[in-house]
Amino acid sequence: MADVNLNPAKMTDLKPDLLIQGGLLLSMQAGAEPLPDARILIQKDRILDILAPGQENPYPAAAETLDALNTLIMPGLINAHCHAAMTLFRGFADDLPLQEWLFHKIFPAEARYLNFDTVYWGTLLGCLEMIASGTTTFADGYFFQDATLRAVHEAGLRSLISQGVIDFPAPGVPDPAQNLKTGQDFLEKWIGFSDLITPGLFCHSPLTCSAKTLQGALEISRNFCLPLQIHLSETAAEVREVIKLKGKRPALYLSDLGLLDHPLIAAHAVHLDASEIALLAAKQTGIVHVPESNMKLSSGVAPVPDMLKQGLCVGIGTDGCASNNDLDLFREMDSAAKLHKVFNLDPVSMRAETVLQMATAWGARVLGLERQIGTIQKGKKADLIIMDLQSPHLVPLFNPYSTLVYAADGSDVRDVMVNGKFLLKNKAFQTLDAGEIMHQVAAISRTIKAEA
Ligand SMILES: [Zn+2]
């Protein structure tokens, strides 16, 4: 509630730019009940206030009003692990054994077809898809990240964009000896560029980066006060190899190198034992659950219910489109909940509300953005989505969490706002030219198909 005793001059400073009224508000604040007929006041990039039905409105009239009758309003979804430009390889190589998929298809295709232009257009397509399906923030790790950053800046999404670091020749970094220098240059170039974009580093994995590289990336991230991303224990084979080479399990190995003493975002975390879960919980490492990619590549099932019991903070991500094959977090949440139910033969092992927390408030915490986003709350950034509830598959509405996770999908998203600005309004893109982007990616895909 605003202070109604403020003097008139001060109150004019509180003139809202937008009033959203009439929807069912799911703030995703811990313990908050869904609020019907909510009024949400937005000023510039922030949520000025939220008024309950019947509550007096002490603010001057908003410049604009948006009717949200028969809708549900919730925080924008957070895709905490993604490689957006991999939309280029959607459906390029499916239903193959993991090693063949990765070493004979994906790595060669990335080496051959990635450049500034293809990463730019592939990322724009990823941004289109994420906007259309209600994602407002994503964490990305890839190569040619100058191109990714340009695309994301044009799209208007919030993001953590990290330069890939790997001890092999990589797209845009042919000499691995330059991998950390390339990363450092990327951070120096883009830090402070935009409120919406945080640059960072992404170490590919404890196996594909040496101890020296991991510690170098840690030192750079520490100097810039930026989180560090990594793939952790995605497959059993990878864990066996780390134990063979380093004499210890991957989480302990990273801990001994000092990586867990820094804000670390660890994606996958499929093959963890109890001691690793306890260690990661003690170090408050951010975990990103990537269920559809883990299912599609037959990597295994991450022990998320155990992680949550031990107090780990877990977000959710899609991974790249080569292993998913879409970026729709509604579908991802549905898969996550059902995967743990069937795996544990226990229908209460993963609840709809829990996976929604993973895609909103907890995802924000994993990315270190919890003070800005993840819940709809007075003073937070205005990152929200509005879902159209007038569809046969969304009626009746007994429990909004269940409806969102088990019945809704990304195509039910009507409006998307990031930082107080609409990126999607009544299903129309506001920042990107969808036709041009799809045309460009289709043209790139014809080259890939002809040469493959
Ligand atoms: Zn990944």
Short mmCIF file of C-alpha atoms and ligand atoms in Angstrom, two decimals:
data_model
loop_
_atom_site.label_atom_id
_atom_site.label_comp_id
_atom_site.label_asym_id
_atom_site.label_seq_id
_atom_site.Cartn_x
_atom_site.Cartn_y
_atom_site.Cartn_z
CA MET A 1 0.00 0.00 0.00
CA ALA A 2 1.24 3.50 -0.79
CA ASP A 3 1.28 6.15 1.87
CA VAL A 4 -2.00 8.02 1.28
CA ASN A 5 -0.80 11.01 3.33
CA LEU A 6 1.84 11.99 0.80
CA ASN A 7 1.49 15.60 -0.31
CA PRO A 8 -0.16 16.28 -3.73
CA ALA A 9 3.12 17.20 -5.42
CA LYS A 10 4.57 13.88 -4.37
CA MET A 11 1.45 12.01 -5.47
CA THR A 12 1.79 13.28 -9.04
CA ASP A 13 5.20 11.59 -9.04
CA LEU A 14 3.28 8.38 -8.42
CA LYS A 15 1.12 8.60 -11.53
CA PRO A 16 1.01 5.06 -12.96
CA ASP A 17 1.71 4.52 -16.64
CA LEU A 18 -0.53 1.48 -16.73
CA LEU A 19 -3.32 -0.12 -14.73
CA ILE A 20 -3.95 -3.82 -15.39
CA GLN A 21 -7.32 -4.77 -13.96
CA GLY A 22 -9.73 -7.67 -13.74
CA GLY A 23 -7.43 -10.71 -13.89
CA LEU A 24 -6.62 -13.46 -11.42
CA LEU A 25 -3.21 -12.60 -9.96
CA LEU A 26 -0.76 -15.36 -9.10
CA SER A 27 2.06 -13.39 -7.52
CA MET A 28 4.18 -16.52 -6.72
CA GLN A 29 5.17 -14.88 -3.43
CA ALA A 30 5.64 -17.57 -0.79
CA GLY A 31 2.35 -18.13 1.01
CA ALA A 32 0.33 -15.69 -1.10
CA GLU A 33 -3.14 -16.85 -2.19
CA PRO A 34 -4.30 -16.23 -5.79
CA LEU A 35 -5.94 -12.79 -5.88
CA PRO A 36 -9.05 -12.47 -8.10
CA ASP A 37 -9.97 -9.15 -9.73
CA ALA A 38 -6.54 -7.69 -8.95
CA ARG A 39 -5.40 -4.23 -9.96
CA ILE A 40 -1.72 -3.92 -10.80
CA LEU A 41 -0.23 -0.46 -11.19
CA ILE A 42 2.91 -0.09 -13.29
CA GLN A 43 5.16 2.94 -13.38
CA LYS A 44 8.07 2.98 -15.80
CA ASP A 45 9.94 -0.32 -15.30
CA ARG A 46 8.44 -1.22 -11.91
CA ILE A 47 5.35 -2.48 -10.16
CA LEU A 48 4.13 0.59 -8.32
CA ASP A 49 1.48 -1.22 -6.30
CA ILE A 50 -1.03 -4.05 -6.23
CA LEU A 51 -4.57 -3.31 -5.04
CA ALA A 52 -7.02 -5.92 -3.78
CA PRO A 53 -10.73 -5.78 -4.74
CA GLY A 54 -12.48 -3.01 -2.82
CA GLN A 55 -9.21 -1.40 -1.74
CA GLU A 56 -9.10 2.37 -2.23
CA ASN A 57 -6.85 3.52 -5.06
CA PRO A 58 -4.78 6.45 -3.72
CA TYR A 59 -2.92 7.09 -6.96
CA PRO A 60 -3.65 9.53 -9.78
CA ALA A 61 -5.43 7.95 -12.78
CA ALA A 62 -3.16 5.75 -14.87
CA ALA A 63 -2.20 6.95 -18.34
CA GLU A 64 -3.49 3.67 -19.80
CA THR A 65 -5.73 0.84 -18.61
CA LEU A 66 -5.52 -2.77 -19.78
CA ASP A 67 -8.56 -4.99 -19.39
CA ALA A 68 -7.50 -8.37 -18.03
CA LEU A 69 -10.93 -9.92 -17.52
CA ASN A 70 -10.88 -13.73 -17.90
CA THR A 71 -7.11 -13.84 -17.68
CA LEU A 72 -4.47 -14.97 -15.23
CA ILE A 73 -1.56 -12.66 -14.46
CA MET A 74 1.70 -14.15 -13.23
CA PRO A 75 5.44 -13.42 -13.17
CA GLY A 76 7.21 -13.92 -16.49
CA LEU A 77 8.80 -17.35 -16.70
CA ILE A 78 12.54 -17.80 -16.22
CA ASN A 79 14.41 -20.22 -18.48
CA ALA A 80 17.52 -20.77 -16.36
CA HIS A 81 19.41 -22.89 -18.90
CA CYS A 82 19.30 -22.37 -22.64
CA HIS A 83 21.40 -22.10 -25.78
CA ALA A 84 19.00 -19.90 -27.74
CA ALA A 85 20.77 -20.00 -31.12
CA MET A 86 20.40 -23.79 -31.20
CA THR A 87 16.94 -23.21 -32.67
CA LEU A 88 19.01 -23.49 -35.88
CA PHE A 89 19.36 -27.24 -35.17
CA ARG A 90 15.77 -27.96 -34.10
CA GLY A 91 14.97 -31.40 -35.50
CA PHE A 92 18.33 -31.63 -37.26
CA ALA A 93 19.41 -34.83 -35.47
CA ASP A 94 16.95 -36.75 -33.31
CA ASP A 95 16.53 -40.29 -32.01
CA LEU A 96 20.25 -41.08 -32.14
CA PRO A 97 22.63 -42.56 -29.54
CA LEU A 98 24.12 -39.77 -27.42
CA GLN A 99 27.71 -40.03 -28.66
CA GLU A 100 26.62 -40.12 -32.31
CA TRP A 101 24.22 -37.23 -31.77
CA LEU A 102 26.87 -35.05 -30.12
CA PHE A 103 30.12 -35.94 -31.86
CA HIS A 104 28.87 -36.84 -35.35
CA LYS A 105 26.01 -34.38 -35.69
CA ILE A 106 25.88 -31.41 -33.31
CA PHE A 107 29.57 -30.52 -32.77
CA PRO A 108 30.38 -30.76 -36.53
CA ALA A 109 27.26 -28.75 -37.44
CA GLU A 110 28.17 -26.06 -34.91
CA ALA A 111 31.75 -25.93 -36.21
CA ARG A 112 30.53 -25.59 -39.78
CA TYR A 113 27.49 -23.35 -39.60
CA LEU A 114 27.89 -21.05 -36.62
CA ASN A 115 29.01 -17.52 -37.30
CA PHE A 116 27.91 -14.07 -36.17
CA ASP A 117 24.96 -13.98 -38.59
CA THR A 118 23.61 -17.47 -37.98
CA VAL A 119 23.87 -17.08 -34.19
CA TYR A 120 22.13 -13.70 -34.46
CA TRP A 121 19.17 -15.07 -36.46
CA GLY A 122 18.97 -18.31 -34.47
CA THR A 123 18.88 -16.34 -31.22
CA LEU A 124 16.19 -14.02 -32.59
CA LEU A 125 14.08 -17.08 -33.40
CA GLY A 126 14.67 -18.36 -29.86
CA CYS A 127 13.63 -14.96 -28.48
CA LEU A 128 10.45 -15.00 -30.59
CA GLU A 129 9.57 -18.44 -29.29
CA MET A 130 10.31 -17.52 -25.69
CA ILE A 131 8.30 -14.30 -25.89
CA ALA A 132 5.36 -16.10 -27.50
CA SER A 133 5.34 -18.72 -24.73
CA GLY A 134 5.74 -16.41 -21.74
CA THR A 135 9.45 -16.46 -20.93
CA THR A 136 10.75 -13.04 -19.87
CA THR A 137 14.25 -13.95 -18.63
CA PHE A 138 16.70 -16.57 -19.79
CA ALA A 139 20.25 -17.69 -19.08
CA ASP A 140 22.24 -18.45 -22.21
CA GLY A 141 25.63 -20.04 -22.80
CA TYR A 142 27.07 -20.29 -26.29
CA PHE A 143 29.56 -18.90 -28.78
CA PHE A 144 29.51 -15.70 -30.88
CA GLN A 145 27.81 -14.15 -27.87
CA ASP A 146 28.18 -10.63 -29.30
CA ALA A 147 25.56 -11.77 -31.82
CA THR A 148 23.37 -13.30 -29.10
CA LEU A 149 23.57 -10.11 -27.10
CA ARG A 150 22.61 -7.97 -30.07
CA ALA A 151 19.58 -10.19 -30.76
CA VAL A 152 18.42 -10.24 -27.13
CA HIS A 153 18.84 -6.48 -26.85
CA GLU A 154 16.59 -6.03 -29.89
CA ALA A 155 14.04 -8.47 -28.47
CA GLY A 156 13.90 -6.65 -25.11
CA LEU A 157 14.18 -9.80 -22.98
CA ARG A 158 16.04 -9.93 -19.67
CA SER A 159 19.01 -12.28 -19.80
CA LEU A 160 22.26 -13.62 -18.48
CA ILE A 161 24.38 -14.10 -21.62
CA SER A 162 27.52 -16.10 -21.05
CA GLN A 163 30.47 -16.71 -23.35
CA GLY A 164 31.22 -20.41 -23.71
CA VAL A 165 34.58 -21.61 -22.36
CA ILE A 166 35.93 -24.99 -23.48
CA ASP A 167 39.42 -26.46 -23.95
CA PHE A 168 38.77 -27.42 -27.56
CA PRO A 169 38.66 -25.33 -30.73
CA ALA A 170 35.17 -23.77 -30.57
CA PRO A 171 33.01 -21.66 -32.88
CA GLY A 172 34.50 -18.18 -32.87
CA VAL A 173 37.36 -19.32 -30.59
CA PRO A 174 39.55 -21.51 -32.85
CA ASP A 175 42.49 -21.39 -30.41
CA PRO A 176 41.50 -22.80 -26.99
CA ALA A 177 44.44 -20.93 -25.44
CA GLN A 178 42.35 -17.80 -26.08
CA ASN A 179 39.15 -19.07 -24.43
CA LEU A 180 39.51 -17.12 -21.17
CA LYS A 181 40.83 -14.01 -22.94
CA THR A 182 37.78 -14.13 -25.24
CA GLY A 183 35.56 -14.42 -22.16
CA GLN A 184 37.26 -11.57 -20.35
CA ASP A 185 37.00 -9.35 -23.45
CA PHE A 186 33.28 -10.19 -23.69
CA LEU A 187 32.67 -9.14 -20.08
CA GLU A 188 34.70 -5.95 -20.42
CA LYS A 189 32.81 -5.02 -23.57
CA TRP A 190 29.28 -5.56 -22.27
CA ILE A 191 29.21 -5.11 -18.51
CA GLY A 192 26.98 -2.12 -17.73
CA PHE A 193 25.67 -1.97 -21.31
CA SER A 194 22.04 -2.58 -20.34
CA ASP A 195 19.94 -3.00 -17.19
CA LEU A 196 18.38 -6.05 -18.80
CA ILE A 197 21.50 -7.92 -19.85
CA THR A 198 24.12 -9.44 -17.57
CA PRO A 199 27.17 -10.83 -19.38
CA GLY A 200 28.93 -13.87 -17.92
CA LEU A 201 31.07 -16.96 -18.53
CA PHE A 202 29.88 -20.51 -19.17
CA CYS A 203 32.33 -23.34 -18.57
CA HIS A 204 31.20 -26.26 -20.72
CA SER A 205 31.83 -28.96 -18.08
CA PRO A 206 34.37 -30.27 -15.53
CA LEU A 207 35.60 -32.71 -18.21
CA THR A 208 35.90 -30.38 -21.20
CA CYS A 209 37.57 -27.62 -19.15
CA SER A 210 40.85 -28.24 -17.32
CA ALA A 211 41.30 -27.32 -13.65
CA LYS A 212 43.36 -24.33 -14.81
CA THR A 213 40.58 -23.17 -17.14
CA LEU A 214 37.91 -23.63 -14.46
CA GLN A 215 39.93 -21.63 -11.94
CA GLY A 216 40.72 -18.97 -14.53
CA ALA A 217 37.01 -18.57 -15.33
CA LEU A 218 36.28 -18.42 -11.61
CA GLU A 219 38.84 -15.67 -11.07
CA ILE A 220 37.49 -13.58 -13.95
CA SER A 221 33.88 -14.04 -12.77
CA ARG A 222 34.93 -13.08 -9.24
CA ASN A 223 36.69 -9.94 -10.45
CA PHE A 224 33.56 -8.84 -12.30
CA CYS A 225 31.21 -10.01 -9.48
CA LEU A 226 29.27 -12.12 -11.99
CA PRO A 227 27.82 -15.63 -11.60
CA LEU A 228 29.48 -18.52 -13.44
CA GLN A 229 27.51 -21.14 -15.39
CA ILE A 230 28.46 -24.78 -15.94
CA HIS A 231 27.01 -28.15 -17.06
CA LEU A 232 27.35 -30.56 -14.12
CA SER A 233 27.03 -34.36 -14.12
CA GLU A 234 24.68 -34.64 -17.08
CA THR A 235 25.53 -38.30 -17.81
CA ALA A 236 26.73 -41.27 -15.78
CA ALA A 237 29.63 -41.78 -18.22
CA GLU A 238 30.85 -38.24 -17.58
CA VAL A 239 30.77 -38.77 -13.80
CA ARG A 240 32.74 -42.04 -14.15
CA GLU A 241 35.35 -40.22 -16.26
CA VAL A 242 35.76 -37.40 -13.70
CA ILE A 243 36.20 -39.95 -10.91
CA LYS A 244 38.78 -41.81 -13.02
CA LEU A 245 40.76 -38.67 -13.91
CA LYS A 246 40.37 -36.60 -10.74
CA GLY A 247 39.84 -39.26 -8.10
CA LYS A 248 36.62 -37.70 -6.81
CA ARG A 249 33.03 -37.02 -7.78
CA PRO A 250 32.38 -33.87 -9.87
CA ALA A 251 30.75 -31.70 -7.19
CA LEU A 252 33.61 -32.33 -4.75
CA TYR A 253 36.12 -31.69 -7.54
CA LEU A 254 34.52 -28.29 -8.28
CA SER A 255 34.37 -27.54 -4.56
CA ASP A 256 38.08 -28.28 -4.12
CA LEU A 257 38.82 -25.90 -7.01
CA GLY A 258 36.88 -23.16 -5.19
CA LEU A 259 34.01 -22.94 -7.68
CA LEU A 260 31.31 -23.60 -5.08
CA ASP A 261 32.48 -20.63 -3.01
CA HIS A 262 31.26 -18.35 -5.82
CA PRO A 263 27.70 -17.96 -7.19
CA LEU A 264 27.66 -20.99 -9.51
CA ILE A 265 24.74 -21.98 -11.77
CA ALA A 266 24.94 -25.73 -12.37
CA ALA A 267 22.71 -27.14 -15.11
CA HIS A 268 21.52 -30.78 -15.31
CA ALA A 269 22.88 -32.19 -11.99
CA VAL A 270 21.43 -35.56 -12.99
CA HIS A 271 23.94 -37.91 -11.40
CA LEU A 272 24.55 -36.65 -7.85
CA ASP A 273 25.00 -38.82 -4.81
CA ALA A 274 23.76 -37.87 -1.32
CA SER A 275 27.11 -36.34 -0.30
CA GLU A 276 27.11 -34.11 -3.38
CA ILE A 277 23.55 -32.93 -2.74
CA ALA A 278 24.54 -32.06 0.85
CA LEU A 279 27.68 -30.26 -0.35
CA LEU A 280 25.85 -28.25 -3.04
CA ALA A 281 23.14 -27.35 -0.50
CA ALA A 282 25.74 -26.19 2.05
CA LYS A 283 27.41 -24.05 -0.62
CA GLN A 284 24.01 -22.74 -1.89
CA THR A 285 24.87 -23.61 -5.48
CA GLY A 286 22.07 -22.77 -7.90
CA ILE A 287 20.78 -25.85 -9.72
CA VAL A 288 18.91 -25.87 -13.03
CA HIS A 289 16.68 -28.85 -13.75
CA VAL A 290 16.50 -29.65 -17.49
CA PRO A 291 14.01 -32.54 -17.64
CA GLU A 292 13.06 -32.74 -21.33
CA SER A 293 16.65 -32.66 -22.58
CA ASN A 294 17.61 -35.29 -19.98
CA MET A 295 14.69 -37.45 -21.11
CA LYS A 296 15.33 -37.02 -24.83
CA LEU A 297 19.05 -37.80 -24.56
CA SER A 298 18.34 -40.56 -22.02
CA SER A 299 20.73 -38.95 -19.55
CA GLY A 300 18.70 -39.90 -16.49
CA VAL A 301 16.46 -38.25 -13.89
CA ALA A 302 17.89 -35.54 -11.65
CA PRO A 303 17.11 -36.17 -7.95
CA VAL A 304 15.15 -32.94 -7.65
CA PRO A 305 12.82 -34.02 -4.80
CA ASP A 306 15.91 -34.94 -2.72
CA MET A 307 17.59 -31.67 -3.63
CA LEU A 308 14.54 -29.70 -2.49
CA LYS A 309 14.38 -31.67 0.78
CA GLN A 310 18.02 -30.71 1.42
CA GLY A 311 17.25 -27.03 0.80
CA LEU A 312 18.86 -26.61 -2.62
CA CYS A 313 17.44 -23.85 -4.79
CA VAL A 314 16.35 -25.34 -8.13
CA GLY A 315 15.29 -23.49 -11.28
CA ILE A 316 14.16 -25.00 -14.57
CA GLY A 317 15.50 -24.73 -18.12
CA THR A 318 14.91 -26.06 -21.60
CA ASP A 319 18.50 -26.53 -22.78
CA GLY A 320 18.99 -25.94 -26.52
CA CYS A 321 16.48 -26.84 -29.22
CA ALA A 322 18.67 -29.68 -30.52
CA SER A 323 17.78 -31.69 -27.41
CA ASN A 324 14.28 -30.58 -26.46
CA ASN A 325 13.09 -29.46 -29.23
CA ASP A 326 11.23 -26.34 -28.09
CA LEU A 327 11.64 -23.49 -25.62
CA ASP A 328 8.12 -23.60 -24.15
CA LEU A 329 8.48 -23.61 -20.36
CA PHE A 330 4.83 -24.59 -19.87
CA ARG A 331 5.55 -27.89 -21.60
CA GLU A 332 8.78 -28.19 -19.61
CA MET A 333 6.93 -27.75 -16.29
CA ASP A 334 4.37 -30.39 -17.27
CA SER A 335 7.19 -32.82 -18.15
CA ALA A 336 9.07 -32.04 -14.93
CA ALA A 337 6.12 -32.77 -12.68
CA LYS A 338 5.14 -35.99 -14.46
CA LEU A 339 8.72 -37.26 -14.80
CA HIS A 340 9.29 -37.28 -11.04
CA LYS A 341 5.88 -38.80 -10.34
CA VAL A 342 6.49 -41.79 -12.61
CA PHE A 343 10.15 -42.15 -11.72
CA ASN A 344 9.39 -42.23 -7.98
CA LEU A 345 6.07 -44.05 -8.46
CA ASP A 346 4.69 -41.32 -6.23
CA PRO A 347 2.12 -38.76 -7.48
CA VAL A 348 2.98 -36.29 -4.71
CA SER A 349 6.75 -36.33 -5.32
CA MET A 350 6.51 -33.22 -7.53
CA ARG A 351 3.61 -30.80 -7.22
CA ALA A 352 2.40 -28.30 -9.82
CA GLU A 353 3.03 -25.39 -7.46
CA THR A 354 6.62 -26.57 -6.92
CA VAL A 355 7.50 -26.58 -10.61
CA LEU A 356 5.88 -23.17 -11.01
CA GLN A 357 8.15 -21.89 -8.23
CA MET A 358 11.10 -23.37 -10.13
CA ALA A 359 10.07 -21.44 -13.25
CA THR A 360 9.58 -18.13 -11.39
CA ALA A 361 10.78 -17.22 -7.87
CA TRP A 362 13.38 -19.97 -7.51
CA GLY A 363 14.70 -19.46 -11.04
CA ALA A 364 15.24 -15.80 -10.17
CA ARG A 365 17.20 -16.84 -7.07
CA VAL A 366 19.35 -19.28 -9.07
CA LEU A 367 20.29 -16.43 -11.43
CA GLY A 368 20.89 -13.99 -8.54
CA LEU A 369 17.98 -11.78 -9.69
CA GLU A 370 15.53 -12.45 -6.86
CA ARG A 371 15.49 -8.83 -5.69
CA GLN A 372 14.33 -7.72 -9.14
CA ILE A 373 12.13 -10.46 -10.58
CA GLY A 374 10.49 -13.84 -9.98
CA THR A 375 7.38 -12.63 -8.12
CA ILE A 376 4.81 -9.91 -8.78
CA GLN A 377 5.42 -7.63 -5.86
CA LYS A 378 5.38 -3.93 -5.17
CA GLY A 379 8.76 -2.40 -6.07
CA LYS A 380 9.93 -5.27 -8.25
CA LYS A 381 10.56 -4.99 -11.97
CA ALA A 382 7.44 -5.19 -14.11
CA ASP A 383 8.15 -8.57 -15.76
CA LEU A 384 4.81 -10.33 -16.09
CA ILE A 385 2.67 -12.37 -18.43
CA ILE A 386 -1.08 -12.50 -18.97
CA MET A 387 -2.69 -15.84 -19.85
CA ASP A 388 -5.98 -16.00 -21.75
CA LEU A 389 -8.23 -18.36 -19.75
CA GLN A 390 -11.05 -18.44 -22.32
CA SER A 391 -10.03 -21.71 -23.97
CA PRO A 392 -11.80 -25.08 -23.72
CA HIS A 393 -8.75 -26.83 -22.23
CA LEU A 394 -8.49 -24.28 -19.39
CA VAL A 395 -12.11 -24.58 -18.16
CA PRO A 396 -13.10 -25.07 -15.35
CA LEU A 397 -10.46 -23.51 -13.12
CA PHE A 398 -10.30 -25.21 -9.71
CA ASN A 399 -6.61 -24.75 -9.01
CA PRO A 400 -4.61 -22.22 -11.08
CA TYR A 401 -1.29 -23.99 -10.40
CA SER A 402 -2.66 -27.27 -11.78
CA THR A 403 -4.23 -25.54 -14.76
CA LEU A 404 -0.98 -23.79 -15.68
CA VAL A 405 1.23 -26.87 -15.34
CA TYR A 406 -1.02 -29.69 -16.55
CA ALA A 407 -3.38 -28.01 -19.03
CA ALA A 408 -1.94 -24.72 -20.33
CA ASP A 409 0.84 -24.31 -22.86
CA GLY A 410 2.78 -21.40 -24.25
CA SER A 411 0.16 -20.59 -26.87
CA ASP A 412 -2.22 -19.50 -24.08
CA VAL A 413 0.01 -16.50 -23.36
CA ARG A 414 -1.74 -13.30 -24.49
CA ASP A 415 0.57 -10.52 -23.28
CA VAL A 416 4.21 -10.38 -22.18
CA MET A 417 5.82 -7.46 -20.36
CA VAL A 418 9.50 -7.03 -19.50
CA ASN A 419 10.73 -4.03 -17.53
CA GLY A 420 7.35 -2.30 -17.95
CA LYS A 421 7.40 -2.67 -21.74
CA PHE A 422 5.17 -4.98 -23.77
CA LEU A 423 7.05 -7.47 -25.95
CA LEU A 424 3.81 -9.28 -26.85
CA LYS A 425 0.44 -7.52 -26.80
CA ASN A 426 -2.72 -9.42 -27.63
CA LYS A 427 -0.46 -12.07 -29.19
CA ALA A 428 1.24 -9.52 -31.49
CA PHE A 429 5.03 -9.15 -31.26
CA GLN A 430 5.96 -5.59 -30.32
CA THR A 431 9.74 -5.62 -30.78
CA LEU A 432 10.55 -8.24 -33.42
CA ASP A 433 9.57 -8.92 -37.03
CA ALA A 434 8.50 -12.58 -36.78
CA GLY A 435 8.08 -13.08 -40.54
CA GLU A 436 11.55 -11.82 -41.35
CA ILE A 437 13.19 -13.90 -38.59
CA MET A 438 11.48 -17.15 -39.65
CA HIS A 439 12.36 -16.41 -43.28
CA GLN A 440 16.04 -15.90 -42.40
CA VAL A 441 16.27 -19.07 -40.29
CA ALA A 442 14.51 -21.12 -42.96
CA ALA A 443 17.10 -19.86 -45.47
CA ILE A 444 19.96 -20.88 -43.10
CA SER A 445 18.34 -24.30 -42.61
CA ARG A 446 18.23 -24.88 -46.39
CA THR A 447 22.02 -24.39 -46.50
CA ILE A 448 22.46 -26.83 -43.60
CA LYS A 449 20.21 -29.41 -45.27
CA ALA A 450 21.88 -29.08 -48.67
CA GLU A 451 25.38 -29.52 -47.22
CA ALA A 452 24.61 -32.09 -44.51
ZN ZN B 1 23.13 -27.06 -21.99
#
